[in-house]
Coordinates of C-alpha atoms in Angstrom, one line a residue:
M1 CA 0.0 0.0 0.0
G2 CA 3.0 2.3 0.6
E3 CA 3.6 4.9 3.2
F4 CA 1.6 8.1 3.8
K5 CA 2.0 11.3 5.7
V6 CA -1.3 11.8 7.5
H7 CA -2.8 15.2 8.5
R8 CA -4.8 14.4 11.6
V9 CA -7.3 17.3 11.7
R10 CA -9.1 18.0 15.0
F11 CA -10.2 21.6 14.6
F12 CA -13.5 20.8 12.9
N13 CA -15.6 22.0 15.9
Y14 CA -18.8 20.3 14.8
V15 CA -21.5 19.5 17.4
P16 CA -24.7 17.8 16.2
S17 CA -28.0 19.2 17.3
G18 CA -29.9 17.4 20.1
I19 CA -32.8 15.1 19.2
R20 CA -36.3 16.4 20.0
C21 CA -38.6 13.7 18.8
V22 CA -38.8 10.4 16.8
A23 CA -41.6 8.6 15.0
Y24 CA -41.5 5.0 13.8
N25 CA -43.3 3.8 10.7
N26 CA -44.1 0.1 11.0
Q27 CA -45.2 -0.2 7.4
S28 CA -42.0 0.9 5.9
N29 CA -39.7 0.2 8.8
R30 CA -38.4 3.8 8.8
L31 CA -37.7 6.2 11.6
A32 CA -38.2 9.9 11.3
V33 CA -36.0 12.0 13.7
S34 CA -36.3 15.8 14.3
R35 CA -33.5 17.8 15.9
T36 CA -33.6 21.0 18.0
D37 CA -32.4 23.0 15.0
G38 CA -35.5 21.9 13.0
T39 CA -33.6 19.3 10.9
V40 CA -35.6 16.2 10.1
E41 CA -33.9 12.9 9.2
I42 CA -35.3 9.6 7.8
Y43 CA -33.5 6.4 8.7
N44 CA -34.2 3.2 6.8
L45 CA -34.0 0.5 9.4
S46 CA -34.2 -2.2 6.7
A47 CA -31.1 -0.8 5.0
N48 CA -28.7 -1.2 7.9
Y49 CA -30.1 1.9 9.7
F50 CA -28.9 4.3 7.0
Q51 CA -29.9 7.9 7.1
E52 CA -31.3 8.0 3.5
K53 CA -33.0 11.4 3.6
F54 CA -32.9 14.6 5.4
F55 CA -34.6 18.0 5.5
P56 CA -32.5 21.0 6.6
G57 CA -33.4 23.0 9.7
H58 CA -34.6 26.5 10.1
E59 CA -34.1 28.9 13.1
S60 CA -37.8 29.6 13.6
R61 CA -38.9 26.0 13.1
A62 CA -38.6 24.4 16.6
T63 CA -40.2 21.0 15.9
E64 CA -42.0 19.6 19.0
A65 CA -44.0 16.8 17.3
L66 CA -43.5 14.3 14.5
C67 CA -45.8 11.6 13.1
W68 CA -46.6 9.4 10.2
A69 CA -50.0 9.2 8.7
E70 CA -51.7 7.5 5.7
G71 CA -48.8 5.1 5.3
Q72 CA -45.9 7.1 4.0
R73 CA -46.9 10.7 4.7
L74 CA -44.8 12.5 7.3
F75 CA -46.0 15.5 9.3
S76 CA -44.4 17.8 11.9
A77 CA -45.5 20.6 14.1
G78 CA -43.8 23.0 16.4
L79 CA -43.7 26.2 18.4
N80 CA -44.2 28.4 15.4
G81 CA -47.8 27.1 15.4
E82 CA -47.5 25.5 11.9
I83 CA -48.2 22.0 10.7
M84 CA -45.9 20.9 7.9
E85 CA -46.0 17.9 5.5
Y86 CA -42.8 16.7 3.9
D87 CA -42.3 15.6 0.3
L88 CA -40.2 12.4 0.6
Q89 CA -39.4 12.2 -3.1
A90 CA -38.4 15.8 -3.9
L91 CA -37.0 16.2 -0.3
N92 CA -38.7 19.5 0.4
I93 CA -41.6 20.8 2.4
K94 CA -44.9 20.4 0.6
Y95 CA -46.7 23.1 2.6
A96 CA -47.0 24.7 6.0
M97 CA -50.3 25.5 7.6
D98 CA -51.1 27.6 10.6
A99 CA -53.3 25.8 13.2
F100 CA -54.3 29.1 14.8
G101 CA -53.8 27.8 18.4
G102 CA -50.4 29.3 19.2
P103 CA -47.4 27.0 19.6
I104 CA -48.1 23.3 19.0
W105 CA -46.8 20.9 21.6
S106 CA -48.1 17.6 20.5
M107 CA -49.5 15.7 17.5
A108 CA -51.0 12.3 16.8
A109 CA -52.4 10.5 13.7
S110 CA -55.6 8.4 14.1
P111 CA -55.3 4.6 13.9
S112 CA -56.7 4.7 10.4
G113 CA -54.2 7.3 9.4
S114 CA -56.9 9.6 7.9
Q115 CA -57.1 12.2 10.7
L116 CA -54.6 14.3 12.6
L117 CA -54.8 15.8 16.1
V118 CA -52.7 18.7 17.4
G119 CA -52.4 20.0 21.0
C120 CA -51.9 23.7 21.3
E121 CA -50.6 26.4 23.7
D122 CA -54.1 27.9 24.1
G123 CA -55.5 24.6 25.5
S124 CA -57.2 23.6 22.3
V125 CA -57.2 20.2 20.7
K126 CA -57.7 20.5 16.9
L127 CA -58.8 17.8 14.5
F128 CA -57.7 17.8 10.8
Q129 CA -58.8 15.6 8.0
I130 CA -56.0 14.3 5.8
T131 CA -56.9 14.8 2.1
P132 CA -54.9 13.4 -0.8
D133 CA -53.0 16.7 -1.3
K134 CA -53.2 18.5 2.0
I135 CA -54.9 18.6 5.4
Q136 CA -58.2 20.3 6.2
F137 CA -59.4 21.7 9.5
E138 CA -62.4 19.7 10.9
R139 CA -63.2 21.0 14.4
N140 CA -62.0 22.0 17.8
F141 CA -62.5 19.8 20.9
D142 CA -63.5 21.3 24.3
R143 CA -60.8 23.8 25.2
Q144 CA -58.8 23.1 28.4
K145 CA -57.2 25.5 30.8
S146 CA -53.6 24.9 30.0
R147 CA -51.4 23.8 27.1
I148 CA -51.8 20.3 25.6
L149 CA -48.4 18.6 25.9
S150 CA -49.2 15.0 24.9
L151 CA -51.9 13.2 22.8
S152 CA -52.8 9.6 22.2
W153 CA -55.7 7.9 20.3
H154 CA -57.5 4.9 21.5
P155 CA -56.9 2.1 18.9
S156 CA -60.6 2.1 18.0
G157 CA -60.4 5.8 17.1
T158 CA -63.4 6.7 19.3
H159 CA -61.6 8.5 22.1
I160 CA -58.4 10.3 22.8
A161 CA -56.3 11.1 25.9
A162 CA -54.6 14.5 26.3
G163 CA -51.9 15.3 28.8
S164 CA -51.7 18.8 30.2
I165 CA -50.4 20.5 33.4
D166 CA -51.8 18.7 36.5
Y167 CA -54.4 16.7 34.7
I168 CA -55.3 14.3 31.9
S169 CA -58.4 14.7 29.7
V170 CA -60.3 12.1 27.9
F171 CA -62.3 13.2 24.8
D172 CA -65.0 11.7 22.8
V173 CA -63.9 12.1 19.2
K174 CA -67.4 12.2 17.7
S175 CA -68.7 15.0 19.9
G176 CA -65.4 16.6 20.7
S177 CA -66.4 16.9 24.4
A178 CA -64.3 16.0 27.4
V179 CA -65.8 13.0 29.2
H180 CA -63.2 12.7 32.0
K181 CA -60.6 14.8 33.7
M182 CA -58.1 13.0 35.9
I183 CA -56.0 15.0 38.3
V184 CA -52.3 14.0 38.6
D185 CA -50.7 13.9 42.0
R186 CA -48.2 16.7 42.5
Q187 CA -46.3 14.8 45.2
Y188 CA -42.6 14.3 44.3
M189 CA -40.4 12.4 46.8
G190 CA -42.9 13.3 49.6
V191 CA -42.9 17.0 48.7
S192 CA -45.8 18.7 46.8
K193 CA -44.5 20.4 43.7
R194 CA -45.9 23.6 42.3
K195 CA -47.2 21.8 39.2
C196 CA -47.0 18.4 37.5
I197 CA -46.5 18.3 33.7
V198 CA -47.9 15.2 31.9
W199 CA -45.2 14.8 29.3
G200 CA -46.6 11.7 27.6
V201 CA -49.8 9.6 27.4
A202 CA -50.5 6.2 25.8
F203 CA -54.1 4.9 25.3
L204 CA -54.4 1.1 25.2
S205 CA -57.1 -1.1 23.7
D206 CA -58.5 -2.2 27.1
G207 CA -59.1 1.4 28.1
T208 CA -56.0 1.8 30.2
I209 CA -54.2 5.2 29.9
I210 CA -50.5 5.2 30.8
S211 CA -49.0 8.6 31.7
V212 CA -45.5 9.9 32.4
D213 CA -44.9 13.1 34.2
S214 CA -42.5 15.6 35.7
A215 CA -42.8 14.1 39.2
G216 CA -40.9 11.0 38.0
K217 CA -43.9 8.8 37.8
V218 CA -45.4 6.2 35.4
Q219 CA -49.1 5.9 36.2
F220 CA -51.9 3.7 35.0
W221 CA -55.5 5.1 34.7
D222 CA -58.9 3.5 34.0
S223 CA -60.4 5.7 31.3
A224 CA -64.0 4.4 31.9
T225 CA -64.1 5.6 35.5
G226 CA -61.4 8.2 35.4
T227 CA -59.5 6.7 38.4
L228 CA -55.9 5.9 39.1
V229 CA -55.1 2.2 39.1
K230 CA -51.4 2.0 39.8
S231 CA -48.4 4.3 40.1
H232 CA -44.6 3.7 39.7
L233 CA -42.1 6.2 40.9
I234 CA -39.1 5.4 38.7
A235 CA -36.9 8.6 38.6
N236 CA -35.7 11.5 40.7
A237 CA -36.5 13.7 37.7
D238 CA -38.9 14.1 34.8
V239 CA -40.1 11.1 32.9
Q240 CA -40.3 12.8 29.5
S241 CA -41.4 10.3 26.9
I242 CA -43.3 7.0 26.3
A243 CA -43.9 4.6 23.4
V244 CA -45.9 1.4 23.3
A245 CA -45.3 -1.7 21.2
D246 CA -48.0 -2.5 18.6
Q247 CA -48.9 -5.7 20.5
E248 CA -49.4 -3.6 23.7
D249 CA -47.3 -6.2 25.6
S250 CA -44.4 -3.8 26.4
F251 CA -43.6 -0.1 26.5
V252 CA -40.5 2.1 26.9
V253 CA -40.0 5.4 28.8
G254 CA -37.2 7.9 28.9
T255 CA -36.1 10.1 31.8
A256 CA -34.3 13.4 32.3
E257 CA -31.5 11.4 34.0
G258 CA -30.6 9.8 30.7
T259 CA -32.1 6.4 31.7
V260 CA -34.5 4.3 29.6
F261 CA -36.8 1.9 31.3
H262 CA -38.6 -1.1 29.7
F263 CA -41.9 -2.3 31.1
Q264 CA -43.5 -5.6 30.1
L265 CA -46.9 -7.3 30.5
V266 CA -46.2 -10.6 32.3
P267 CA -48.4 -13.2 34.0
V268 CA -49.0 -12.6 37.8
T269 CA -48.0 -16.3 38.4
S270 CA -46.6 -19.0 36.2
N271 CA -50.0 -20.6 35.5
S272 CA -52.1 -17.4 35.7
S273 CA -54.0 -15.8 32.8
E274 CA -54.0 -12.6 34.7
K275 CA -51.2 -10.2 33.7
Q276 CA -49.6 -7.1 35.2
W277 CA -47.1 -4.5 34.1
V278 CA -43.6 -5.0 35.5
R279 CA -40.5 -2.8 35.1
T280 CA -38.0 -5.3 33.7
K281 CA -34.9 -3.5 32.4
P282 CA -33.2 -0.1 32.9
F283 CA -30.7 1.1 30.3
Q284 CA -28.2 3.9 30.6
H285 CA -27.0 4.7 27.1
H286 CA -27.4 8.5 27.4
T287 CA -25.6 11.2 29.4
H288 CA -28.4 13.8 29.2
D289 CA -32.2 14.0 28.9
V290 CA -34.0 11.3 26.9
R291 CA -36.5 13.6 25.2
T292 CA -38.1 11.0 23.0
V293 CA -38.5 7.2 22.6
A294 CA -40.0 4.8 20.0
H295 CA -40.8 1.1 20.1
S296 CA -40.1 -1.0 16.9
P297 CA -40.9 -4.8 16.8
T298 CA -37.3 -5.6 17.5
A299 CA -35.8 -2.6 19.4
L300 CA -36.2 0.2 21.9
I301 CA -35.2 3.5 20.3
S302 CA -34.2 6.6 22.2
G303 CA -32.8 10.1 21.6
G304 CA -32.2 13.3 23.4
T305 CA -30.0 16.2 24.3
D306 CA -26.7 14.3 24.0
T307 CA -27.4 14.0 20.2
H308 CA -27.2 10.2 20.2
L309 CA -29.8 8.1 18.4
V310 CA -29.7 4.7 20.3
F311 CA -31.2 1.4 19.1
R312 CA -31.4 -1.2 21.9
P313 CA -32.3 -4.6 20.4
L314 CA -34.9 -6.8 22.1
M315 CA -33.0 -10.0 21.9
E316 CA -36.1 -12.2 22.5
K317 CA -37.7 -10.6 19.4
V318 CA -34.7 -10.9 17.1
E319 CA -34.9 -14.2 15.2
V320 CA -31.7 -14.0 13.2
K321 CA -28.3 -12.7 14.6
N322 CA -28.0 -10.0 11.9
Y323 CA -27.9 -6.2 11.9
D324 CA -31.0 -6.0 14.2
A325 CA -29.1 -7.9 17.0
A326 CA -26.5 -5.2 17.5
L327 CA -26.7 -2.2 19.8
R328 CA -26.0 0.8 17.8
K329 CA -25.5 4.5 18.6
I330 CA -25.7 7.0 15.7
T331 CA -24.2 10.4 16.4
F332 CA -23.0 11.9 13.1
P333 CA -25.0 12.4 9.9
H334 CA -24.5 9.9 7.1
R335 CA -23.4 12.6 4.7
C336 CA -20.2 14.5 4.3
L337 CA -19.9 18.0 5.8
I338 CA -16.3 18.5 4.5
S339 CA -14.8 19.2 1.1
C340 CA -11.2 19.5 0.1
S341 CA -9.1 21.6 -2.3
K342 CA -6.2 19.3 -3.1
K343 CA -4.2 21.9 -5.0
R344 CA -4.1 24.4 -2.2
Q345 CA -4.4 21.9 0.6
L346 CA -7.6 23.6 2.0
L347 CA -10.5 22.1 3.9
L348 CA -14.0 23.6 3.9
F349 CA -16.1 22.8 6.9
Q350 CA -19.9 23.0 6.8
F351 CA -21.9 24.1 9.9
A352 CA -25.6 24.9 10.2
H353 CA -25.2 28.6 9.6
H354 CA -21.6 29.2 8.5
L355 CA -18.7 27.8 6.6
E356 CA -15.1 27.7 7.7
L357 CA -12.1 27.5 5.4
W358 CA -8.8 26.2 6.8
R359 CA -5.3 25.8 5.3
L360 CA -3.6 22.6 6.5
G361 CA -0.4 22.8 8.6
S362 CA 2.9 21.5 7.3
T363 CA 6.1 20.1 8.7
V364 CA 9.7 19.7 7.5
A365 CA 10.5 17.0 10.1
T366 CA 11.0 13.4 9.2
G367 CA 10.5 10.2 11.2
K368 CA 9.7 6.6 11.1
N369 CA 6.3 4.9 10.8
G370 CA 3.9 5.9 13.6
D371 CA 5.8 9.0 14.6
T372 CA 3.9 12.2 15.3
L373 CA 5.8 15.0 13.6
P374 CA 5.9 18.5 15.0
L375 CA 4.3 21.2 12.8
S376 CA 6.7 23.8 11.3
K377 CA 3.6 25.8 10.2
N378 CA 0.3 25.6 12.0
A379 CA -3.1 25.3 10.3
D380 CA -4.6 28.7 9.3
H381 CA -8.2 29.6 9.7
L382 CA -8.6 31.6 6.5
L383 CA -12.3 32.4 6.2
H384 CA -15.5 32.4 8.3
L385 CA -18.5 32.7 5.9
K386 CA -21.8 33.3 7.7
T387 CA -25.2 32.8 6.0
K388 CA -27.9 35.4 6.0
G389 CA -31.4 34.4 7.1
P390 CA -32.8 31.6 9.3
E391 CA -32.3 28.7 6.9
N392 CA -29.6 26.0 7.6
I393 CA -27.0 25.2 4.9
I394 CA -28.0 22.1 2.9
C395 CA -24.7 21.4 1.1
S396 CA -21.4 23.1 0.2
C397 CA -18.3 22.5 -1.8
I398 CA -14.9 24.1 -2.5
S399 CA -13.3 23.6 -6.0
P400 CA -10.2 21.5 -6.3
C401 CA -8.2 24.6 -7.3
G402 CA -9.5 26.5 -4.2
S403 CA -10.8 29.4 -6.2
W404 CA -14.5 28.8 -5.9
I405 CA -16.9 28.1 -3.0
A406 CA -20.6 27.2 -3.5
Y407 CA -23.3 26.5 -1.0
S408 CA -27.1 26.3 -0.8
T409 CA -29.9 26.8 1.6
V410 CA -33.5 25.8 0.9
S411 CA -34.3 29.0 -1.0
R412 CA -30.9 30.5 -2.1
F413 CA -27.8 29.3 -3.9
F414 CA -24.5 31.1 -3.4
L415 CA -21.3 31.1 -5.5
Y416 CA -18.1 32.9 -4.4
R417 CA -14.8 33.6 -6.2
L418 CA -11.7 33.5 -4.0
N419 CA -8.5 35.3 -4.7
Y420 CA -5.2 34.7 -2.9
E421 CA -2.4 37.2 -2.5
H422 CA 0.4 35.8 -0.3
D423 CA -1.4 35.3 3.1
N424 CA -4.4 37.5 2.3
I425 CA -7.6 36.1 0.9
S426 CA -10.4 38.1 -0.7
L427 CA -14.0 36.9 -1.5
K428 CA -16.3 38.1 -4.2
R429 CA -19.9 36.8 -4.5
V430 CA -21.2 36.0 -8.0
S431 CA -24.4 37.9 -8.3
K432 CA -27.6 37.3 -10.3
M433 CA -27.8 33.5 -9.9
P434 CA -30.6 32.1 -12.1
A435 CA -33.9 31.1 -10.5
F436 CA -33.5 27.4 -11.3
L437 CA -30.4 27.3 -9.0
R438 CA -32.6 28.5 -6.1
S439 CA -32.0 25.3 -4.1
A440 CA -29.5 22.5 -4.4
L441 CA -29.2 19.2 -2.6
Q442 CA -25.7 18.4 -3.8
I443 CA -22.9 20.4 -5.4
L444 CA -19.7 19.2 -7.0
F445 CA -16.9 20.8 -9.0
S446 CA -15.1 19.1 -11.9
E447 CA -11.5 18.1 -11.3
D448 CA -10.2 21.0 -13.4
S449 CA -12.6 23.4 -11.6
T450 CA -14.1 24.6 -14.9
K451 CA -17.5 23.1 -14.3
L452 CA -20.0 23.1 -11.5
F453 CA -22.6 20.3 -11.2
V454 CA -25.7 21.1 -9.2
A455 CA -28.5 18.7 -8.2
S456 CA -31.7 20.6 -7.5
N457 CA -34.5 19.4 -5.2
Q458 CA -36.8 19.1 -8.3
G459 CA -34.7 16.2 -9.7
A460 CA -32.9 18.2 -12.3
L461 CA -29.0 18.2 -12.7
H462 CA -27.5 21.5 -13.9
I463 CA -24.1 22.0 -15.5
V464 CA -22.5 25.4 -15.1
Q465 CA -19.4 26.6 -16.9
L466 CA -16.9 28.6 -14.8
S467 CA -14.4 31.0 -16.3
G468 CA -12.7 33.9 -14.6
G469 CA -15.2 35.4 -12.2
S470 CA -18.3 34.5 -14.2
F471 CA -20.5 31.5 -15.0
K472 CA -22.6 30.2 -17.8
H473 CA -25.4 27.7 -17.7
L474 CA -24.6 24.9 -20.2
H475 CA -27.3 22.3 -19.7
A476 CA -29.9 20.7 -17.4
F477 CA -30.6 17.0 -17.3
Q478 CA -34.3 16.7 -16.5
P479 CA -35.6 13.9 -14.3
Q480 CA -37.2 10.8 -15.9
S481 CA -40.8 11.4 -17.0
G482 CA -43.3 11.1 -14.1
T483 CA -40.7 11.4 -11.3
V484 CA -39.3 14.2 -9.3
E485 CA -36.9 12.1 -7.3
A486 CA -34.1 14.2 -5.8
M487 CA -30.5 13.3 -6.5
C488 CA -28.6 13.1 -3.3
L489 CA -25.1 12.0 -4.4
L490 CA -23.0 13.1 -7.3
A491 CA -19.6 11.8 -8.8
V492 CA -17.7 13.2 -11.7
S493 CA -14.9 11.5 -13.5
P494 CA -11.4 13.1 -13.3
D495 CA -11.4 13.7 -17.0
G496 CA -14.7 15.6 -16.7
N497 CA -16.5 13.4 -19.3
W498 CA -18.9 11.5 -17.0
L499 CA -21.3 12.5 -14.3
A500 CA -23.0 9.9 -12.0
A501 CA -26.0 10.8 -9.9
S502 CA -27.9 8.7 -7.4
G503 CA -31.4 9.3 -6.0
T504 CA -33.0 8.0 -2.8
S505 CA -34.4 4.8 -4.3
A506 CA -33.7 4.3 -8.0
G507 CA -30.5 3.1 -9.7
V508 CA -27.5 5.3 -10.4
H509 CA -27.7 7.4 -13.6
V510 CA -24.6 8.1 -15.6
Y511 CA -24.5 11.1 -18.0
N512 CA -22.2 12.0 -20.9
V513 CA -21.0 15.5 -20.1
K514 CA -19.6 16.2 -23.5
Q515 CA -22.6 14.9 -25.5
L516 CA -25.0 16.2 -22.8
K517 CA -27.1 13.0 -22.7
L518 CA -28.0 10.1 -20.5
H519 CA -25.4 7.4 -21.1
C520 CA -26.7 4.5 -19.0
T521 CA -28.4 3.5 -15.7
V522 CA -26.7 1.1 -13.3
P523 CA -29.2 -1.6 -12.3
A524 CA -31.1 -0.7 -9.1
Y525 CA -30.0 -2.5 -5.9
N526 CA -32.1 -3.3 -2.8
F527 CA -30.0 -1.0 -0.5
P528 CA -29.4 2.7 -0.9
V529 CA -26.1 4.2 -2.2
T530 CA -24.0 5.7 0.6
A531 CA -21.0 6.8 -1.5
M532 CA -19.6 6.6 -5.0
A533 CA -16.7 7.8 -7.1
I534 CA -15.3 7.4 -10.7
A535 CA -11.8 6.0 -11.0
P536 CA -9.2 7.8 -13.1
N537 CA -8.0 6.3 -16.4
T538 CA -10.5 3.4 -16.3
N539 CA -13.7 5.4 -15.7
N540 CA -15.0 2.6 -13.5
L541 CA -17.7 3.7 -11.2
V542 CA -17.3 2.4 -7.6
I543 CA -20.5 2.3 -5.6
A544 CA -20.9 1.5 -1.9
H545 CA -24.3 0.5 -0.4
S546 CA -25.7 0.6 3.1
D547 CA -25.4 -3.2 3.5
Q548 CA -21.6 -2.8 3.0
Q549 CA -21.6 -4.2 -0.5
V550 CA -19.2 -2.5 -3.0
F551 CA -19.7 -2.7 -6.8
E552 CA -17.5 -1.6 -9.6
Y553 CA -19.2 -0.7 -12.9
S554 CA -17.5 0.1 -16.2
I555 CA -19.1 3.2 -17.6
P556 CA -17.6 2.8 -21.1
D557 CA -18.7 -0.9 -21.3
K558 CA -22.0 -0.3 -19.5
Q559 CA -21.5 -3.4 -17.3
Y560 CA -20.0 -4.6 -14.0
T561 CA -16.3 -5.2 -14.2
D562 CA -14.8 -8.7 -13.9
W563 CA -13.3 -7.8 -10.5
S564 CA -16.8 -6.8 -9.2
R565 CA -18.4 -10.0 -10.5
T566 CA -15.7 -12.1 -8.9
V567 CA -16.1 -10.3 -5.6
Q568 CA -19.8 -10.8 -5.6
K569 CA -19.5 -14.4 -6.5
Q570 CA -17.0 -15.1 -3.6
G571 CA -18.7 -12.7 -1.2
F572 CA -17.1 -10.2 1.3
H573 CA -15.6 -11.3 4.6
H574 CA -18.2 -11.6 7.3
L575 CA -16.4 -9.1 9.5
W576 CA -16.6 -6.6 6.7
L577 CA -20.4 -7.2 6.3
Q578 CA -21.0 -6.9 10.1
R579 CA -19.8 -3.3 10.2
D580 CA -22.7 -0.9 11.1
T581 CA -21.3 2.4 9.8
P582 CA -21.8 3.3 6.1
I583 CA -19.0 4.2 3.8
T584 CA -19.4 7.9 3.1
H585 CA -16.4 8.7 0.9
I586 CA -14.4 6.9 -1.8
S587 CA -11.2 8.0 -3.5
F588 CA -8.4 6.5 -5.6
H589 CA -4.6 6.4 -5.6
P590 CA -3.3 8.1 -8.7
K591 CA -0.3 5.8 -9.1
R592 CA -2.0 2.5 -8.0
P593 CA -5.1 1.9 -10.1
M594 CA -5.8 -1.4 -8.3
H595 CA -6.3 0.4 -5.0
I596 CA -9.6 1.8 -3.8
L597 CA -9.6 4.0 -0.7
L598 CA -12.8 3.9 1.2
H599 CA -13.6 6.4 3.9
D600 CA -14.5 3.8 6.3
A601 CA -12.8 0.7 5.1
Y602 CA -11.9 -1.6 2.2
M603 CA -8.4 -1.8 0.8
F604 CA -7.5 1.1 3.0
C605 CA -9.2 1.5 6.4
I606 CA -9.0 3.7 9.5
I607 CA -11.3 2.7 12.3
D608 CA -11.2 4.2 15.8
K609 CA -14.4 4.1 17.9
S610 CA -13.2 6.8 20.2
L611 CA -12.4 9.1 17.3
P612 CA -15.1 8.8 14.6
L613 CA -13.7 9.5 11.2
L614 CA -15.6 12.3 9.5
F615 CA -13.6 12.7 6.4
M616 CA -10.6 11.2 4.6
D617 CA -9.1 12.0 1.2
L618 CA -5.8 11.7 -0.6
L619 CA -4.1 15.1 -1.2
D620 CA -1.4 13.5 -3.4
E621 CA 0.3 10.1 -3.8
R622 CA 2.0 10.3 -0.4
T623 CA -0.3 12.4 1.7
L624 CA -3.6 11.7 3.5
V625 CA -5.9 14.1 5.3
A626 CA -8.2 12.7 8.0
V627 CA -10.7 14.8 10.0
E628 CA -11.6 13.4 13.4
R629 CA -14.2 14.5 15.9
P630 CA -13.6 13.2 19.5
L631 CA -16.9 12.4 21.2
D632 CA -15.6 13.8 24.5
D633 CA -15.3 17.2 22.8
I634 CA -19.0 17.1 21.8
I635 CA -20.1 16.1 25.3
A636 CA -18.1 18.9 26.8
Q637 CA -20.0 21.5 24.7
L638 CA -23.4 20.3 25.7
P639 CA -25.4 21.8 28.6
P640 CA -24.6 20.0 31.9
P641 CA -26.8 16.9 32.6
I642 CA -29.2 16.8 35.5
K643 CA -27.3 16.9 38.8
K644 CA -27.5 13.7 40.9
K645 CA -27.0 13.9 44.6
K646 CA -24.7 11.0 45.7
F647 CA -24.9 9.3 49.1
G648 CA -22.6 10.9 51.6
T649 CA -22.0 14.1 49.7

């Protein structure tokens, strides 16, 4: 493989946003996750838990509730008082609708999936009908005295439970009137608290309502009589979330202490038909508040302030020891936030609302393998480029020559020209960008920096010619008829003749850049593409999928290479296939055409669990750059967890 001088970069001060809520879709086995910055992510649990889609955040969009309805339709609501629906094909927001009840704290879809409930700041519960294209307001339920913080439908769809401050209400859906109001005990560790917040409710088929509250309790209520049946004090802090299995034989709750508790319905005695709820297992996989939980058929899912998304397998439910049998903790997004200018040895870091440009340090020292060499010149922070407006950055890229920076938000596309004079750098924005470049999901420069490839959220691929400080639109590849599938990944050949684009579900399309036409489509595969790149000289397209399979496809021959067919016939090593982190970057050695460098592992591999690798690329034939983000640095920048008084202190 040869020796490399490695730049170990640790000044990418990236901290993911905390997780606010999750919603599991049993039909598609997908998980929707919203973060505190308004970002919404979609994880495909059938595809090795890959984050296949995401919707960028917005400063004024604090998402408090998330739910699936009508099968594959995803809705969110938040403190701006709006309900939003997401377009899962075009990867944009279909519409936003004001519920006119102030900030929205909770939301739930009916068991049939045809109706939507929201709980508002003004104490109102509002019912919406889900139509094919939108949602339509139907009616208000009886208004309550305080905000509605949690909602749950009875599986029959006839009644709902609503958690508020100090009480739980039961509504008749047909009339919209409250039929019961159950007062929650304010007692907390023997002391009466000022108020008790009902953070979560779950309505079971037998009429039982389970509630979790700020007094650290899990309580069981009889909805027919409005009486308390049983109470469990499980935490010295808030119990903030609850989720019940479809079979209603187990449920999971999350606490502000970072603990997740599992409750199961078990027989009272070995031969008894009578059953009772028993707390069976506590799990401590979080350092901070567990703000949200979900219950899939095979796992307990939790997320919170510490930014981790945790999947805890239920071993008794896992039939085969495969991906589902592994505990996994997802912290970083499954997409690259870093781009590299090889010519000038620059790195561009993408944050939610700004970009940072750094020049790598250098050394004149020499040493043997494994030595850490002292820097003769430190890394330079050259540029801090802040966005205007409340929208998060979707994607960004620096050209290989280092003379161009492009980035996009949901509504605006930006292109800048950089000029270097000794140690000074100047920036000039290219004005009057065309309307069709309003929003981009992916940006990529050609190897010679003369062309810019832009994937829009409407499925089109644009080619822009760059010369001097100006640009010219050359061509747009329109999506296949009848589809608006967004292209999430782009790869261009080093000679600039071929462009490969991958969507969220279909195969990879390869375009001839010179002739401006579709060249071929790589056969679709069952698992989504996580990374791809085109090799120099051979123009072989290397594609990595979320199940850790790697394919090599000859673009000129329009078929898989002999090497790829041999590998697929023999199969990858089982240790390779058992990895649970997707490949997110692929590059090639210019002097060794048989070597493929994977930014996670294949012929070249860097794996360190304590230092997750965010980016790796080859600057030249003897130099690597690797960007690491120590997990301890992220934890250090989070707010302190809840204080726990220890015995004897």
